[in-house]
PDB file of C-alpha atoms in Angstrom:
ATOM      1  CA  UNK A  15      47.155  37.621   6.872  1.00 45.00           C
ATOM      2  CA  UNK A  16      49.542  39.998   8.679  1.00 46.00           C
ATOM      3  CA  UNK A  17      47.933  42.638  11.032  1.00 46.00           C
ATOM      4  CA  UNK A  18      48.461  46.013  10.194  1.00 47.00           C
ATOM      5  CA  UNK A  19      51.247  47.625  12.004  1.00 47.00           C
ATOM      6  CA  UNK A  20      50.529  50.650  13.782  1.00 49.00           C
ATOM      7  CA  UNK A  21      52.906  53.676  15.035  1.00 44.00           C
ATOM      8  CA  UNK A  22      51.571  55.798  17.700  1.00 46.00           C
ATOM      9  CA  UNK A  23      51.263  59.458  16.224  1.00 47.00           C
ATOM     10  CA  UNK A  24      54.223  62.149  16.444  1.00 44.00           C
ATOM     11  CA  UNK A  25      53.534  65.015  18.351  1.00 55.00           C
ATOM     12  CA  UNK A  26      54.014  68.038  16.377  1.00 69.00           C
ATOM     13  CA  UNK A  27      54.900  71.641  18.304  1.00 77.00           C
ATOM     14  CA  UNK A  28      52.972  74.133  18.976  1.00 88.00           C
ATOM     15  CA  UNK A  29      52.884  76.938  16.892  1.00 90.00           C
ATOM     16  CA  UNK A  30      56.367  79.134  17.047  1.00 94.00           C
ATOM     17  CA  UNK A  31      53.932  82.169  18.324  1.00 96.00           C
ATOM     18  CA  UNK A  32      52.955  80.193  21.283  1.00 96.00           C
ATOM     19  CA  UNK A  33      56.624  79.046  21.795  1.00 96.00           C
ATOM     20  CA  UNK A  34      58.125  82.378  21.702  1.00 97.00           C
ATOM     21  CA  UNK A  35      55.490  83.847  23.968  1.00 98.00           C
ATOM     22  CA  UNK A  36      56.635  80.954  26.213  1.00 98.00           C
ATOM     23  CA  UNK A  37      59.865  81.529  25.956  1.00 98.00           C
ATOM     24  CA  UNK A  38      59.149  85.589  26.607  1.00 98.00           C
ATOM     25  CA  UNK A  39      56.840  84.663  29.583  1.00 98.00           C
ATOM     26  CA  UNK A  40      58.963  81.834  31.395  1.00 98.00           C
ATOM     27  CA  UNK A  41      62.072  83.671  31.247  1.00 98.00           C
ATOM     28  CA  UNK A  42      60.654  87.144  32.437  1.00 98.00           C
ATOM     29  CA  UNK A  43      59.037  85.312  35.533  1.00 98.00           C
ATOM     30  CA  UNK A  44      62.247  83.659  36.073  1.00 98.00           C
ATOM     31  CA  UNK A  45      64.254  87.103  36.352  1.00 98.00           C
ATOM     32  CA  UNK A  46      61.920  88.257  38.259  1.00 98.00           C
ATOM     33  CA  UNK A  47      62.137  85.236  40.657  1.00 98.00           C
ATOM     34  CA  UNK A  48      65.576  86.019  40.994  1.00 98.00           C
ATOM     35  CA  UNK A  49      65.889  89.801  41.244  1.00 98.00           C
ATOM     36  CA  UNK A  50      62.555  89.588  43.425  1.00 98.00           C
ATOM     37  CA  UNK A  51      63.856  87.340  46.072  1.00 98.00           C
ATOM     38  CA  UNK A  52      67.283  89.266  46.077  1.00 97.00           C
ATOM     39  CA  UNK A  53      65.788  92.560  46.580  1.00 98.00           C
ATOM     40  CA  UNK A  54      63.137  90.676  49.492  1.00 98.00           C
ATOM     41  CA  UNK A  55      66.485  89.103  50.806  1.00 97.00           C
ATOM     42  CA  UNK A  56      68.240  92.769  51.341  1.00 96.00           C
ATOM     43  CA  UNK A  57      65.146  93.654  52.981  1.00 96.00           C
ATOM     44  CA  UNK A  58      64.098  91.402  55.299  1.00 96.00           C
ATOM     45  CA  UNK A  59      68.040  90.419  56.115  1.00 96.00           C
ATOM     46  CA  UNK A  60      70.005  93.642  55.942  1.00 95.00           C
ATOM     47  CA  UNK A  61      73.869  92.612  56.601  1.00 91.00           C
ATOM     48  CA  UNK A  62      73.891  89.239  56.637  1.00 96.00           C
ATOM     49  CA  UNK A  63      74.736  88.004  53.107  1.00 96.00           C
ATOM     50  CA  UNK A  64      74.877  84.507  53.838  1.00 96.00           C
ATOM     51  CA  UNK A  65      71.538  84.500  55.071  1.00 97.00           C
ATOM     52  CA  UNK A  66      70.312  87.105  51.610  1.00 97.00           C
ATOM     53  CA  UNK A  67      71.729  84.288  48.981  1.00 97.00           C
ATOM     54  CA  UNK A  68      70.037  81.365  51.104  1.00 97.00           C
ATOM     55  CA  UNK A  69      66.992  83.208  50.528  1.00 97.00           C
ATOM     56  CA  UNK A  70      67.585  84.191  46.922  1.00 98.00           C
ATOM     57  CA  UNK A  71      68.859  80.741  46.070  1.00 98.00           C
ATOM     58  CA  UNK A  72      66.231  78.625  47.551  1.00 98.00           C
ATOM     59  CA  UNK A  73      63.383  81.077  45.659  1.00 98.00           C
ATOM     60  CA  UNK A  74      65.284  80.622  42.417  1.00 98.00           C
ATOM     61  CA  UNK A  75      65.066  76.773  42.877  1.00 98.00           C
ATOM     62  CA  UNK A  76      62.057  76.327  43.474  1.00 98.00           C
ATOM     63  CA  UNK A  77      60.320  79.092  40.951  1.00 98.00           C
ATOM     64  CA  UNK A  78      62.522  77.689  38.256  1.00 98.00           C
ATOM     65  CA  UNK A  79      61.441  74.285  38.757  1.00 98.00           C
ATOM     66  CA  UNK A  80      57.620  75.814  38.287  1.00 98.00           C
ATOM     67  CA  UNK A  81      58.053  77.192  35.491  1.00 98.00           C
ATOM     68  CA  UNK A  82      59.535  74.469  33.616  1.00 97.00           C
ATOM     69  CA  UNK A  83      56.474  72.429  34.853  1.00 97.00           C
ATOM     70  CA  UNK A  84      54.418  75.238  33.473  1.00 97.00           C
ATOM     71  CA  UNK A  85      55.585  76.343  30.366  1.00 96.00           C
ATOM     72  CA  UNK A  86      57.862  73.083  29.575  1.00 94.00           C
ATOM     73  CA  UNK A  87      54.965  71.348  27.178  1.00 93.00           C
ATOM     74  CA  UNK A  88      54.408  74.575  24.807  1.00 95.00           C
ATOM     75  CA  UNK A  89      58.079  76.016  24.616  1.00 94.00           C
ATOM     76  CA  UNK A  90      60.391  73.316  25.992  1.00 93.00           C
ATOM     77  CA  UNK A  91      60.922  75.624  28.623  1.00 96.00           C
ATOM     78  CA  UNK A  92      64.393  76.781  27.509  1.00 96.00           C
ATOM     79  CA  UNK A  93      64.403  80.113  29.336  1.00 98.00           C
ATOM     80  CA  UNK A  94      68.322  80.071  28.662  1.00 98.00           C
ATOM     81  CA  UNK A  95      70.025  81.175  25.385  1.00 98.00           C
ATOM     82  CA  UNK A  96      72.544  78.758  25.645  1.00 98.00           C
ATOM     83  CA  UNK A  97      70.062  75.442  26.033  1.00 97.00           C
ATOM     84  CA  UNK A  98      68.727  76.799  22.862  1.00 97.00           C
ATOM     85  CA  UNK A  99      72.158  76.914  20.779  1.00 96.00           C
ATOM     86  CA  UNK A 100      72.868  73.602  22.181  1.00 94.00           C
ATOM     87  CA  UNK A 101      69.732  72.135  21.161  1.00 92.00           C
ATOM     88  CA  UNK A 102      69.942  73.829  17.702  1.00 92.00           C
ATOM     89  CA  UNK A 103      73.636  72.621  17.707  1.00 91.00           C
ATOM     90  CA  UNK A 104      72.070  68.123  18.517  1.00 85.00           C
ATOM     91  CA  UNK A 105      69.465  68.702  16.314  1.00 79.00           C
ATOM     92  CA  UNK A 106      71.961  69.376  13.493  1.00 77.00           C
ATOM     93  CA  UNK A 107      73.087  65.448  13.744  1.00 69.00           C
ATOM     94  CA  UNK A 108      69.985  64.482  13.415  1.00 64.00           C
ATOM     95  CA  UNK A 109      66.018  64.524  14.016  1.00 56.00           C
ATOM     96  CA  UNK A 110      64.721  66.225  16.515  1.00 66.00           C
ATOM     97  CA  UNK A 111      65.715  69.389  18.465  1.00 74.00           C
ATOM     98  CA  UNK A 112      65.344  73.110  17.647  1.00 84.00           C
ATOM     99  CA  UNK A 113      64.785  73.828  13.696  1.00 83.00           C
ATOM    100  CA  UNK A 114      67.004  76.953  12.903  1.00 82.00           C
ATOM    101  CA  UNK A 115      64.510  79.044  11.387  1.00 84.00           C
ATOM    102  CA  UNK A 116      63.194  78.923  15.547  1.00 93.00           C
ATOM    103  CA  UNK A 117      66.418  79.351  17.041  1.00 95.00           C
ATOM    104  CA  UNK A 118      66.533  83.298  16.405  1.00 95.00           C
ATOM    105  CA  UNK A 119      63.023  83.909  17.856  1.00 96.00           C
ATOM    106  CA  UNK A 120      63.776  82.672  20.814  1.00 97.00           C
ATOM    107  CA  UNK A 121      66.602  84.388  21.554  1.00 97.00           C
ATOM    108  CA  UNK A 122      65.140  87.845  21.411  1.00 97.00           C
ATOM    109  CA  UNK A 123      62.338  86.157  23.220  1.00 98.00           C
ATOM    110  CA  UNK A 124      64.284  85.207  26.126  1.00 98.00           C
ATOM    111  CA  UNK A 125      66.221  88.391  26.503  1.00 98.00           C
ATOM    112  CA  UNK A 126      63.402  90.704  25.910  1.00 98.00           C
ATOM    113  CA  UNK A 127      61.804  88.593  28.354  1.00 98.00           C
ATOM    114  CA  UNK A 128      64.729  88.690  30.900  1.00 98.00           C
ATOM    115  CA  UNK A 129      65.199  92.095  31.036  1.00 98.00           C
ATOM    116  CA  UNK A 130      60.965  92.765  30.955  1.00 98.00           C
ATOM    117  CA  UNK A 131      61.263  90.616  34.232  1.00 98.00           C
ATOM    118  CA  UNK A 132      63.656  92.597  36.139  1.00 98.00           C
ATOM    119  CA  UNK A 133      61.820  95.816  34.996  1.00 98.00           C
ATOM    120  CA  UNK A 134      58.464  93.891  36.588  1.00 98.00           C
ATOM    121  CA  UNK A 135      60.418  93.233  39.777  1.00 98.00           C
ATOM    122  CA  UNK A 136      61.690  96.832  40.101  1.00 97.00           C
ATOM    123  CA  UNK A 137      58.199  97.600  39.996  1.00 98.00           C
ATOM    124  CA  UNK A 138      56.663  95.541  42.514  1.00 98.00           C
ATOM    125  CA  UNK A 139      59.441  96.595  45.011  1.00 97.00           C
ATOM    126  CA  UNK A 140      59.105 100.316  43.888  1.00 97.00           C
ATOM    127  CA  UNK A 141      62.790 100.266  43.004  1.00 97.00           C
ATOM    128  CA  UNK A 142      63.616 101.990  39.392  1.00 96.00           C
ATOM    129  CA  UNK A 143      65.911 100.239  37.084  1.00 95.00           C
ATOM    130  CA  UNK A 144      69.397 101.230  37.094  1.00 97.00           C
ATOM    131  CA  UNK A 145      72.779 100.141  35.858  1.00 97.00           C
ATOM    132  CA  UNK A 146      73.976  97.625  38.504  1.00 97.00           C
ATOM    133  CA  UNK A 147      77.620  98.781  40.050  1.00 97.00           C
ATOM    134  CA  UNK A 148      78.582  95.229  41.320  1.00 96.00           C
ATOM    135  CA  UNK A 149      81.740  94.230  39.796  1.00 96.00           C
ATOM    136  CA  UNK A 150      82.154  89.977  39.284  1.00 96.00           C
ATOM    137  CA  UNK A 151      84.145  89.485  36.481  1.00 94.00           C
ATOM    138  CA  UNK A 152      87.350  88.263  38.426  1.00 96.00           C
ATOM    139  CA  UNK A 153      88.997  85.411  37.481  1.00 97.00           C
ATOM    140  CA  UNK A 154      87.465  83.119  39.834  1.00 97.00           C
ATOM    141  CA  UNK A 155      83.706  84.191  38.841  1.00 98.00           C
ATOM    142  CA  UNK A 156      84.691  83.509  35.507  1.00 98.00           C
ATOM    143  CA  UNK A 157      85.679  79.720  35.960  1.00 98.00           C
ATOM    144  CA  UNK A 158      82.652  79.489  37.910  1.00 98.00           C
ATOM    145  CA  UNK A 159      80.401  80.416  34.856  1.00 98.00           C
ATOM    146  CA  UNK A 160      82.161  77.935  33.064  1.00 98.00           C
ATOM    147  CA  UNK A 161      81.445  74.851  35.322  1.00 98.00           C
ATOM    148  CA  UNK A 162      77.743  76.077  35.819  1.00 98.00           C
ATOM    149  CA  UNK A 163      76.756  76.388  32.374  1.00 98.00           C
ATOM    150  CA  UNK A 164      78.983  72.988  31.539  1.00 98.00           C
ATOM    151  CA  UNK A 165      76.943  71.243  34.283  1.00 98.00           C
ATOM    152  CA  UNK A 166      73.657  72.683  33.369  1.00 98.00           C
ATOM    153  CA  UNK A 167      74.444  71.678  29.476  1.00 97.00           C
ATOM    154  CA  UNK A 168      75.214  68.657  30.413  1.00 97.00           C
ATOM    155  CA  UNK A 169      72.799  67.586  32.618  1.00 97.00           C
ATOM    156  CA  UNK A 170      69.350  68.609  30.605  1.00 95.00           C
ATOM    157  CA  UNK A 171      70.719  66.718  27.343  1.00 93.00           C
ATOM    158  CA  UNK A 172      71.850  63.714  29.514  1.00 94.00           C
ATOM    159  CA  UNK A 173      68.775  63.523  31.320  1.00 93.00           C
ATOM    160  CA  UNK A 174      66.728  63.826  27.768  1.00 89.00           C
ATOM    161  CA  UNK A 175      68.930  61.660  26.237  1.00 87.00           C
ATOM    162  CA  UNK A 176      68.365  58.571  29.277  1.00 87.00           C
ATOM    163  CA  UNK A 177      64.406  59.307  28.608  1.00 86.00           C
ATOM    164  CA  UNK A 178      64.250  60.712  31.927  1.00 89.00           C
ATOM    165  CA  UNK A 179      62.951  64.441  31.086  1.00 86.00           C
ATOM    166  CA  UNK A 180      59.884  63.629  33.126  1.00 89.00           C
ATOM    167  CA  UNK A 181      62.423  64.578  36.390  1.00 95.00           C
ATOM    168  CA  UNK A 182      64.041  67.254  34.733  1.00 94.00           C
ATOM    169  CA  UNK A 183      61.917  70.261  36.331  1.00 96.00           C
ATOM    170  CA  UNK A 184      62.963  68.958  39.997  1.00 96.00           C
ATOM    171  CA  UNK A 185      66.510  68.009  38.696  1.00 97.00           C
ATOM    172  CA  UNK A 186      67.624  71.412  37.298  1.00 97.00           C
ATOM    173  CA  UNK A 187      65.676  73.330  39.907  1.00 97.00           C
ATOM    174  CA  UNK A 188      68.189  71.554  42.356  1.00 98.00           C
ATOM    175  CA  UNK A 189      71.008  72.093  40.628  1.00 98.00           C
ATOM    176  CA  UNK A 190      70.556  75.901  39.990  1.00 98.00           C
ATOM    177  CA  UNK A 191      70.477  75.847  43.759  1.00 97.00           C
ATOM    178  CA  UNK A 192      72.959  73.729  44.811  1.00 98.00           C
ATOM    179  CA  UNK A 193      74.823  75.998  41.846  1.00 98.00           C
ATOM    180  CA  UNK A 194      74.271  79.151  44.037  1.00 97.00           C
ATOM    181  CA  UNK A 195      76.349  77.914  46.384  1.00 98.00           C
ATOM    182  CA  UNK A 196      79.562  75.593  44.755  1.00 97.00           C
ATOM    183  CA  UNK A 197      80.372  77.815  41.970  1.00 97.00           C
ATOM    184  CA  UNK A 198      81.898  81.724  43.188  1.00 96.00           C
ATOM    185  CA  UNK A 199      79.524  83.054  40.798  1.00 96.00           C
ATOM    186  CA  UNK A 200      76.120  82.093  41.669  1.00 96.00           C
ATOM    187  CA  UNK A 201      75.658  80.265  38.688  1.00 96.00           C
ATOM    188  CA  UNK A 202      74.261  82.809  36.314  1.00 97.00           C
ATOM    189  CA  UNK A 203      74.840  80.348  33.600  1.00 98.00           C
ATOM    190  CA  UNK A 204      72.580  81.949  31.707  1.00 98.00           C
ATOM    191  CA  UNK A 205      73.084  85.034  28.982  1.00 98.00           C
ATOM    192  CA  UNK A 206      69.898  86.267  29.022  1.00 98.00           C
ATOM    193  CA  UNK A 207      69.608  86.299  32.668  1.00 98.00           C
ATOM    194  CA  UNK A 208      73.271  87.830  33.231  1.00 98.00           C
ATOM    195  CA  UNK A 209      71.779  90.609  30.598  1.00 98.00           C
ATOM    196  CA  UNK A 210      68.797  91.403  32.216  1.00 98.00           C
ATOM    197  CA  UNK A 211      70.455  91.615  35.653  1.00 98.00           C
ATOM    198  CA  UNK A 212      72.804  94.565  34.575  1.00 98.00           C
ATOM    199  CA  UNK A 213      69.705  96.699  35.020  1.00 98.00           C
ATOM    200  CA  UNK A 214      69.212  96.551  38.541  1.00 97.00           C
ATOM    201  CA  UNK A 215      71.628  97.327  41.488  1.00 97.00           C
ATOM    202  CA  UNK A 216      70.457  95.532  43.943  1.00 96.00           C
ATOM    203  CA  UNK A 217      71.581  92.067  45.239  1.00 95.00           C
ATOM    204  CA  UNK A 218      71.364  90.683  42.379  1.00 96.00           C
ATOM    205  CA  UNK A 219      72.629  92.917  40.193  1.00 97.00           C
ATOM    206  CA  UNK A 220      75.821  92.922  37.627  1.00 98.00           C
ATOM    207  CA  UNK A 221      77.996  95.413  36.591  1.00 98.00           C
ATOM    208  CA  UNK A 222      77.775  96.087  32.691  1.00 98.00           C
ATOM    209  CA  UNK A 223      81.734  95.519  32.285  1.00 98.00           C
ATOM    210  CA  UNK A 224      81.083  92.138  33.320  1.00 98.00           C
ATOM    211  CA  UNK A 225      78.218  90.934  31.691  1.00 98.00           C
ATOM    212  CA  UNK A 226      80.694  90.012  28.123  1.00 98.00           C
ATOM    213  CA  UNK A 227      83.282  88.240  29.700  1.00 98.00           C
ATOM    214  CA  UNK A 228      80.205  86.219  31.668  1.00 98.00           C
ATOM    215  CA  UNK A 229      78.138  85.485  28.517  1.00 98.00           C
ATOM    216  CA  UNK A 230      81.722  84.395  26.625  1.00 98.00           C
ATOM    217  CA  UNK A 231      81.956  82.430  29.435  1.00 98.00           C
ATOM    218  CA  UNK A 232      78.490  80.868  29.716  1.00 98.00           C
ATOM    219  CA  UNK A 233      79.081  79.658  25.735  1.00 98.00           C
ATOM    220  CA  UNK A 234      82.547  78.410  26.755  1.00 98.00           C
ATOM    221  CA  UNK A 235      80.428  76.608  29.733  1.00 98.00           C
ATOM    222  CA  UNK A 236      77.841  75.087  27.097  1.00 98.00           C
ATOM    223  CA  UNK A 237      80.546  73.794  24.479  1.00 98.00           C
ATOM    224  CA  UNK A 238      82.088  72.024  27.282  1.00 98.00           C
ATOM    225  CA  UNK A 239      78.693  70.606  28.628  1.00 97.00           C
ATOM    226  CA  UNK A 240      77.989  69.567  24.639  1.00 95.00           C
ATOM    227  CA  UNK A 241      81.405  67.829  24.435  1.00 96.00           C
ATOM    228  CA  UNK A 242      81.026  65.817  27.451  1.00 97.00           C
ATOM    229  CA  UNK A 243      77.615  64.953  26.411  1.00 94.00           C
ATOM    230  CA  UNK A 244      78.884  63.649  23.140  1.00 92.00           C
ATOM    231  CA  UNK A 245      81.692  61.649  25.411  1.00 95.00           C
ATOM    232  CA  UNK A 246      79.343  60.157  27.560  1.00 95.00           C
ATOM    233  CA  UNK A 247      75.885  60.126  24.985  1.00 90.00           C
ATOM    234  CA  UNK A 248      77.479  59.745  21.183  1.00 86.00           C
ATOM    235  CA  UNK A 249      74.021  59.442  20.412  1.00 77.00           C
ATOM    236  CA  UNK A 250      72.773  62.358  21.874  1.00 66.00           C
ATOM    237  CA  UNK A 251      70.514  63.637  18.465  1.00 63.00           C
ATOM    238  CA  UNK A 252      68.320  61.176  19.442  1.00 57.00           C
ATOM    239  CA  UNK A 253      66.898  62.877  22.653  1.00 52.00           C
ATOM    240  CA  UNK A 254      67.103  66.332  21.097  1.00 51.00           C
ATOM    241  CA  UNK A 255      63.391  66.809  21.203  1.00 50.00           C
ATOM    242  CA  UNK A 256      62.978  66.191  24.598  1.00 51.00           C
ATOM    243  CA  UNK A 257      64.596  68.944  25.691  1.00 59.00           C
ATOM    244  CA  UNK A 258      63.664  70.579  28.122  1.00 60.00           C
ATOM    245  CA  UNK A 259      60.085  68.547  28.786  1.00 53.00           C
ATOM    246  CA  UNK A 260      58.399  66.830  25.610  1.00 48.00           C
ATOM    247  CA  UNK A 261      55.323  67.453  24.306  1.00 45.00           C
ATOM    248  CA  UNK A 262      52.803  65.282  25.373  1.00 45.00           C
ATOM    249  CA  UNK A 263      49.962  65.490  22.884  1.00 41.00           C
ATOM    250  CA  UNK A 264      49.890  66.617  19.122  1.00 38.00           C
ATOM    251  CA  UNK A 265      49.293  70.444  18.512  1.00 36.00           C
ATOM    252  CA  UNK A 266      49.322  73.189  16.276  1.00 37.00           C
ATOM    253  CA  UNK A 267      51.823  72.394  13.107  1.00 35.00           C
ATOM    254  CA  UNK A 268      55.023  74.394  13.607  1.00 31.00           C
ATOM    255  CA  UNK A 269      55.645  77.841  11.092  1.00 30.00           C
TER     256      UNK A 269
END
């Protein structure tokens, strides 16, 4: 007689309330990471710039790479418009991945949550928000969006597809960092970030006028990140799911 044949059970997601308020949550603390350790680095090192986006960068590492530890099993711990689109964009050759009745939610999620988080910084720093006045859409900050958001893309698919998203906190922690510093942007690389700096002028603030050509940027970035994926992963649908950091139990049923 044949023995029965057992499949471990699938891990369903957690309800889409719990994964927006995630999504809300991670990427508000992650603005605030950055615009709070920007606004501590103009402080604490007035004048020396090089010194201000060591600082900035090396707190943006390191709280990103919490948060996706913290927040990465209930949401996926996109915290990035684009991740989402691309995810939503896999899924669509096959299982797995963002379903598109999701993908709106957490868009407003993450920029309501982005610009909540640079309102909390303002706040803890007793600085108001304001409209920033630093200019970086030059031609050179725009290439540099390009190659942050195409190396970002690229990397948290690869990683998921390679069934290594166990890393991936650490890994795109380092490369936001190392980011800071190779690209003349600072690696934004992220819309809802680049959105919910324009309301501060401080360190790490962005002029309004730049924030489109940034964001077109940032999509250009991801398209390029998806293509290469597809060069170097052609099965890429298959780790969709795991993106950023999959679930490790069964949950709620999604809605």
């Amino acid at each position: 007689m044949k023995s029965e044949q057992r499949h471990p059970p699938v891990p369903s997601r957690p309800h889409l309330v719990r994964r927006v308020a995630a999504e809300f949550v991670g990427t508000g603390l992650l603005v605030t990471v950055v615009v709070g350790s920007g606004i501590a680095a103009q402080q604490l090192s007035p004048g020396d710039v090089g010194l201000q986006l060591l600082e900035n960068s090396l707190a943006t590492a390191l709280g990103l790479t919490v948060l996706i530890l913290m927040l990465g099993q209930v949401s996926g711990a996109h915290f990035n418009p684009v991740v989402s689109i691309a995810d939503w964009l896999i899924a669509r050759r096959g299982e797995g991945g963002l379903p598109p009745r999701d993908l709106f939610a957490y868009l407003l999620a993450q920029i309501g949550g982005g610009v909540a988080g640079t309102v909390l910084a303002g706040v803890m720093f007793d600085i108001a928000p304001a409209l920033s006045t630093t200019e970086r859409a030059t031609g050179g900050h725009l290439v540099g969006e390009v190659v942050a958001t195409a190396g970002l893309v690229l990397l948290i698919f690869a990683l998921a597809r390679s069934g290594r998203s166990a890393v991936t906190a650490a890994t795109v922690g380092a490369y936001i960092g190392a980011a800071y510093w190779f690209t003349s942007s600072t690696s934004f690389a992220n819309p809802a970030v680049t959105i919910a700096r324009m309301v501060t002028d401080t360190f790490a603030g962005i002029a309004p006028a730049s924030v489109p050509p940034f964001i077109l940027m940032q999509l250009i970035g991801g398209a390029l990140g998806l293509a290469l994926l597809l060069v170097f992963y052609p099965t890429a649908s298959n780790g969709a799911g795991d993106v950023i950091v999959p679930p490790a139990t069964p949950t709620e049923a999604t809605v």
